[in-house]
mmCIF file of C-alpha atoms in Angstrom:
data_model
loop_
_atom_site.group_PDB
_atom_site.id
_atom_site.type_symbol
_atom_site.label_atom_id
_atom_site.label_comp_id
_atom_site.label_asym_id
_atom_site.label_seq_id
_atom_site.Cartn_x
_atom_site.Cartn_y
_atom_site.Cartn_z
ATOM 1 C CA MET F 4 105.478 94.911 105.416
ATOM 2 C CA GLY F 5 106.740 93.319 102.181
ATOM 3 C CA SER F 6 108.742 95.305 99.681
ATOM 4 C CA GLY F 7 105.909 95.294 97.117
ATOM 5 C CA GLY F 8 103.178 96.694 99.369
ATOM 6 C CA ARG F 9 104.828 99.921 100.373
ATOM 7 C CA ILE F 10 105.594 103.203 98.659
ATOM 8 C CA GLY F 11 109.024 102.618 100.143
ATOM 9 C CA ASN F 12 111.974 104.748 100.974
ATOM 10 C CA GLY F 13 113.506 104.185 97.521
ATOM 11 C CA LEU F 14 110.522 105.535 95.612
ATOM 12 C CA ALA F 15 110.014 108.414 98.041
ATOM 13 C CA LEU F 16 113.716 109.284 97.777
ATOM 14 C CA GLY F 17 113.478 109.115 93.971
ATOM 15 C CA LEU F 18 110.535 111.516 93.996
ATOM 16 C CA VAL F 19 112.363 113.904 96.338
ATOM 17 C CA LEU F 20 115.415 113.819 94.046
ATOM 18 C CA LEU F 21 113.215 114.508 91.016
ATOM 19 C CA MET F 22 111.602 117.427 92.829
ATOM 20 C CA THR F 23 115.060 118.738 93.770
ATOM 21 C CA VAL F 24 116.210 118.633 90.127
ATOM 22 C CA GLN F 25 112.992 120.389 89.103
ATOM 23 C CA GLY F 26 113.634 123.014 91.775
ATOM 24 C CA PHE F 27 117.165 123.623 90.482
ATOM 25 C CA CYS F 28 115.810 123.881 86.928
ATOM 26 C CA ALA F 29 113.202 126.389 88.082
ATOM 27 C CA ALA F 30 115.889 128.444 89.860
ATOM 28 C CA PHE F 31 118.099 128.364 86.744
ATOM 29 C CA PHE F 32 115.248 129.439 84.462
ATOM 30 C CA LEU F 33 114.125 132.135 86.914
ATOM 31 C CA ASN F 34 117.666 133.509 87.069
ATOM 32 C CA ASP F 35 117.817 133.460 83.257
ATOM 33 C CA VAL F 36 114.500 135.290 82.951
ATOM 34 C CA MET F 37 115.549 137.916 85.500
ATOM 35 C CA GLY F 38 118.766 138.512 83.564
ATOM 36 C CA ASP F 39 116.823 138.845 80.316
ATOM 37 C CA ILE F 40 114.418 141.327 81.934
ATOM 38 C CA ARG F 41 117.327 143.450 83.245
ATOM 39 C CA ARG F 42 119.033 143.397 79.856
ATOM 40 C CA ASP F 43 116.071 143.660 77.445
ATOM 41 C CA GLY F 44 113.143 144.854 79.524
ATOM 42 C CA PHE F 45 109.861 143.044 80.000
ATOM 43 C CA GLY F 46 108.073 141.757 76.876
ATOM 44 C CA TRP F 47 105.416 139.218 76.016
ATOM 45 C CA ALA F 48 107.992 136.446 75.386
ATOM 46 C CA LEU F 49 109.561 137.023 78.782
ATOM 47 C CA GLY F 50 106.103 137.145 80.324
ATOM 48 C CA LEU F 51 105.442 133.720 78.878
ATOM 49 C CA GLU F 52 108.750 132.456 80.315
ATOM 50 C CA VAL F 53 107.812 133.862 83.750
ATOM 51 C CA VAL F 54 104.437 132.080 83.625
ATOM 52 C CA ALA F 55 106.123 128.787 82.610
ATOM 53 C CA ASN F 56 108.671 129.197 85.388
ATOM 54 C CA LEU F 57 106.051 129.945 88.038
ATOM 55 C CA THR F 58 104.062 126.926 86.819
ATOM 56 C CA LEU F 59 107.138 124.724 87.268
ATOM 57 C CA ILE F 60 107.682 126.078 90.790
ATOM 58 C CA GLY F 61 103.995 125.499 91.616
ATOM 59 C CA ALA F 62 104.148 121.946 90.248
ATOM 60 C CA VAL F 63 107.153 121.142 92.465
ATOM 61 C CA GLY F 64 105.206 122.439 95.483
ATOM 62 C CA ILE F 65 102.125 120.388 94.574
ATOM 63 C CA GLU F 66 104.277 117.271 94.079
ATOM 64 C CA GLY F 67 105.647 117.777 97.584
ATOM 65 C CA LEU F 68 102.161 118.077 99.062
ATOM 66 C CA VAL F 69 100.913 114.991 97.191
ATOM 67 C CA LEU F 70 103.942 112.948 98.286
ATOM 68 C CA ARG F 71 103.435 114.023 101.887
ATOM 69 C CA ALA F 72 99.736 113.090 101.743
ATOM 70 C CA LEU F 73 100.480 109.677 100.181
ATOM 71 C CA LEU F 74 103.111 108.860 102.783
ATOM 72 C CA GLY F 75 100.700 109.897 105.551
ATOM 73 C CA ARG F 76 97.913 107.751 104.091
ATOM 74 C CA GLN F 77 100.289 104.811 103.811
ATOM 75 C CA ARG F 78 101.377 105.223 107.449
ATOM 76 C CA ARG F 79 97.743 105.247 108.617
ATOM 77 C CA ALA F 80 96.908 102.180 106.496
ATOM 78 C CA GLU F 81 99.874 100.310 107.965
ATOM 79 C CA GLN F 82 98.756 101.241 111.479
ATOM 80 C CA ALA F 83 95.230 99.993 110.761
ATOM 81 C CA LEU F 84 96.571 96.761 109.286
ATOM 82 C CA SER F 85 98.791 96.244 112.311
ATOM 83 C CA ALA F 86 95.830 96.832 114.608
ATOM 84 C CA ALA F 87 93.691 94.377 112.614
ATOM 85 C CA GLN F 88 96.446 91.755 112.769
ATOM 86 C CA GLY F 89 96.741 92.258 116.524
ATOM 87 C CA ALA F 90 92.975 92.154 116.968
ATOM 88 C CA LEU F 91 92.727 88.938 114.961
ATOM 89 C CA ALA F 92 95.505 87.366 117.048
ATOM 90 C CA GLU F 93 93.613 88.319 120.225
ATOM 91 C CA ILE F 94 90.348 86.925 118.828
ATOM 92 C CA VAL F 95 91.987 83.639 117.823
ATOM 93 C CA ALA F 96 93.731 83.225 121.186
ATOM 94 C CA ALA F 97 90.536 83.975 123.137
ATOM 95 C CA ARG F 98 88.407 81.589 121.045
ATOM 96 C CA LEU F 99 90.945 78.779 121.347
ATOM 97 C CA ASP F 100 91.085 79.355 125.117
ATOM 98 C CA ASP F 101 87.277 79.278 125.310
ATOM 99 C CA TRP F 102 87.206 75.909 123.553
ATOM 100 C CA ALA F 103 89.672 74.382 126.047
ATOM 101 C CA LEU F 104 91.752 72.773 123.312
ATOM 102 C CA THR F 105 94.674 70.514 124.091
ATOM 103 C CA PRO F 106 98.086 71.849 123.001
ATOM 104 C CA SER F 107 98.020 69.518 119.975
ATOM 105 C CA GLU F 108 94.496 70.557 119.004
ATOM 106 C CA ARG F 109 95.507 74.200 119.402
ATOM 107 C CA ASP F 110 98.478 73.746 117.031
ATOM 108 C CA VAL F 111 96.321 71.979 114.470
ATOM 109 C CA ALA F 112 93.634 74.674 114.755
ATOM 110 C CA LEU F 113 96.176 77.472 114.264
ATOM 111 C CA PHE F 114 97.746 75.809 111.225
ATOM 112 C CA THR F 115 94.279 75.187 109.787
ATOM 113 C CA ILE F 116 93.209 78.801 110.323
ATOM 114 C CA LYS F 117 96.397 79.891 108.554
ATOM 115 C CA GLY F 118 95.333 77.827 105.538
ATOM 116 C CA CYS F 119 97.562 74.761 105.830
ATOM 117 C CA THR F 120 96.291 71.481 104.397
ATOM 118 C CA ILE F 121 96.072 68.352 106.525
ATOM 119 C CA ALA F 122 99.216 67.017 104.837
ATOM 120 C CA GLU F 123 101.078 70.264 105.552
ATOM 121 C CA VAL F 124 99.984 70.260 109.198
ATOM 122 C CA ALA F 125 101.091 66.650 109.561
ATOM 123 C CA SER F 126 104.467 67.491 108.061
ATOM 124 C CA LEU F 127 104.917 70.579 110.233
ATOM 125 C CA ARG F 128 103.987 68.695 113.397
ATOM 126 C CA GLY F 129 105.816 65.492 112.503
ATOM 127 C CA SER F 130 102.683 63.413 112.922
ATOM 128 C CA SER F 131 100.439 61.343 110.690
ATOM 129 C CA GLU F 132 97.576 62.753 108.671
ATOM 130 C CA ALA F 133 95.205 60.513 110.635
ATOM 131 C CA THR F 134 96.346 62.130 113.888
ATOM 132 C CA VAL F 135 95.864 65.613 112.414
ATOM 133 C CA LYS F 136 92.369 64.650 111.194
ATOM 134 C CA SER F 137 91.532 63.371 114.666
ATOM 135 C CA HIS F 138 92.693 66.624 116.282
ATOM 136 C CA LEU F 139 90.890 68.655 113.655
ATOM 137 C CA ASN F 140 87.631 66.788 114.264
ATOM 138 C CA ALA F 141 88.000 67.512 117.995
ATOM 139 C CA VAL F 142 88.515 71.202 117.192
ATOM 140 C CA TYR F 143 85.425 71.260 114.967
ATOM 141 C CA ARG F 144 83.385 69.516 117.669
ATOM 142 C CA LYS F 145 84.520 71.906 120.425
ATOM 143 C CA ALA F 146 84.008 74.928 118.147
ATOM 144 C CA GLU F 147 80.590 73.593 117.130
ATOM 145 C CA VAL F 148 81.338 73.921 113.411
ATOM 146 C CA SER F 149 81.233 71.401 110.591
ATOM 147 C CA GLY F 150 84.424 72.269 108.756
ATOM 148 C CA ARG F 151 87.344 74.532 107.926
ATOM 149 C CA ALA F 152 85.283 77.262 106.256
ATOM 150 C CA GLN F 153 82.980 77.641 109.261
ATOM 151 C CA LEU F 154 85.964 77.627 111.627
ATOM 152 C CA VAL F 155 87.627 80.492 109.757
ATOM 153 C CA ALA F 156 84.282 82.308 109.428
ATOM 154 C CA LEU F 157 83.967 82.448 113.225
ATOM 155 C CA PHE F 158 87.123 84.553 113.437
ATOM 156 C CA VAL F 159 86.237 86.774 110.509
ATOM 157 C CA GLU F 160 82.820 87.478 112.054
ATOM 158 C CA ASP F 161 84.456 88.363 115.370
ATOM 159 C CA LEU F 162 86.919 90.650 113.624
ATOM 160 C CA PHE F 163 84.162 92.527 111.820
ATOM 161 C CA ALA F 164 81.865 92.596 114.864
ATOM 162 C CA GLY F 165 83.528 95.650 116.385
ATOM 163 C CA ALA F 166 85.688 98.614 115.559
ATOM 164 C CA ILE F 167 89.432 98.186 115.693
ATOM 165 C CA GLU F 168 91.333 100.766 117.693
ATOM 166 C CA VAL F 169 94.598 101.790 116.028
ATOM 167 C CA PRO F 170 96.615 103.181 118.981
ATOM 168 C CA ALA F 171 95.533 100.804 121.748
ATOM 169 C CA ARG F 172 93.929 97.437 121.135
ATOM 170 C CA GLN F 173 91.080 96.419 123.377
ATOM 171 C CA LYS F 174 90.054 92.832 123.844
ATOM 172 C CA PRO F 175 87.017 92.260 121.608
ATOM 173 C CA ALA F 176 83.719 91.001 122.935
ATOM 174 C CA HIS F 177 83.490 87.246 122.456
ATOM 175 C CA GLY F 178 80.474 85.363 121.296
ATOM 176 C CA ALA F 179 79.022 88.387 119.532
ATOM 177 C CA ALA F 180 76.660 87.068 116.930
ATOM 178 C CA GLY F 181 77.144 88.595 113.517
ATOM 179 C CA PRO F 182 74.919 88.232 110.513
ATOM 180 C CA GLN F 183 74.503 84.616 109.510
ATOM 181 C CA ALA F 184 75.190 83.598 105.915
#
């Protein structure tokens, strides 16, 4: 995943370091309070210091639990995203196979589904825009759609038609009719 979409090792390490410093501070203050109690006895001021120290120790523990939960949630989200990406790839491959596209039509369809313009597809394939338009029209005809938006919608509908398994991907049912817009 990209560097911006992840809690990341750097941030997690920074939080762990911060928690470590807080832990050392709590140990220092606790040692100081214990020394004061041995020397002066227990009073209301020392009681307040003990409460503040215990609060700091509790906060470090809570920070650790929150960090652990966030990292676990992030891991599960990444697994679900990976499963969705794999499921979409399976859906696209199966649909393109069902339509019996030529290799050129298949390339044009894939570039189109990925959002490339006709000019970009032509450049990527080293062909003319007219050739790409011709292949794209064949794809639309075989897919029984009228344009790019409907072509992409077929795959989105298939993706949302069934549940996505995170650990093991199963081939989705094809031709499942979803709600029509």
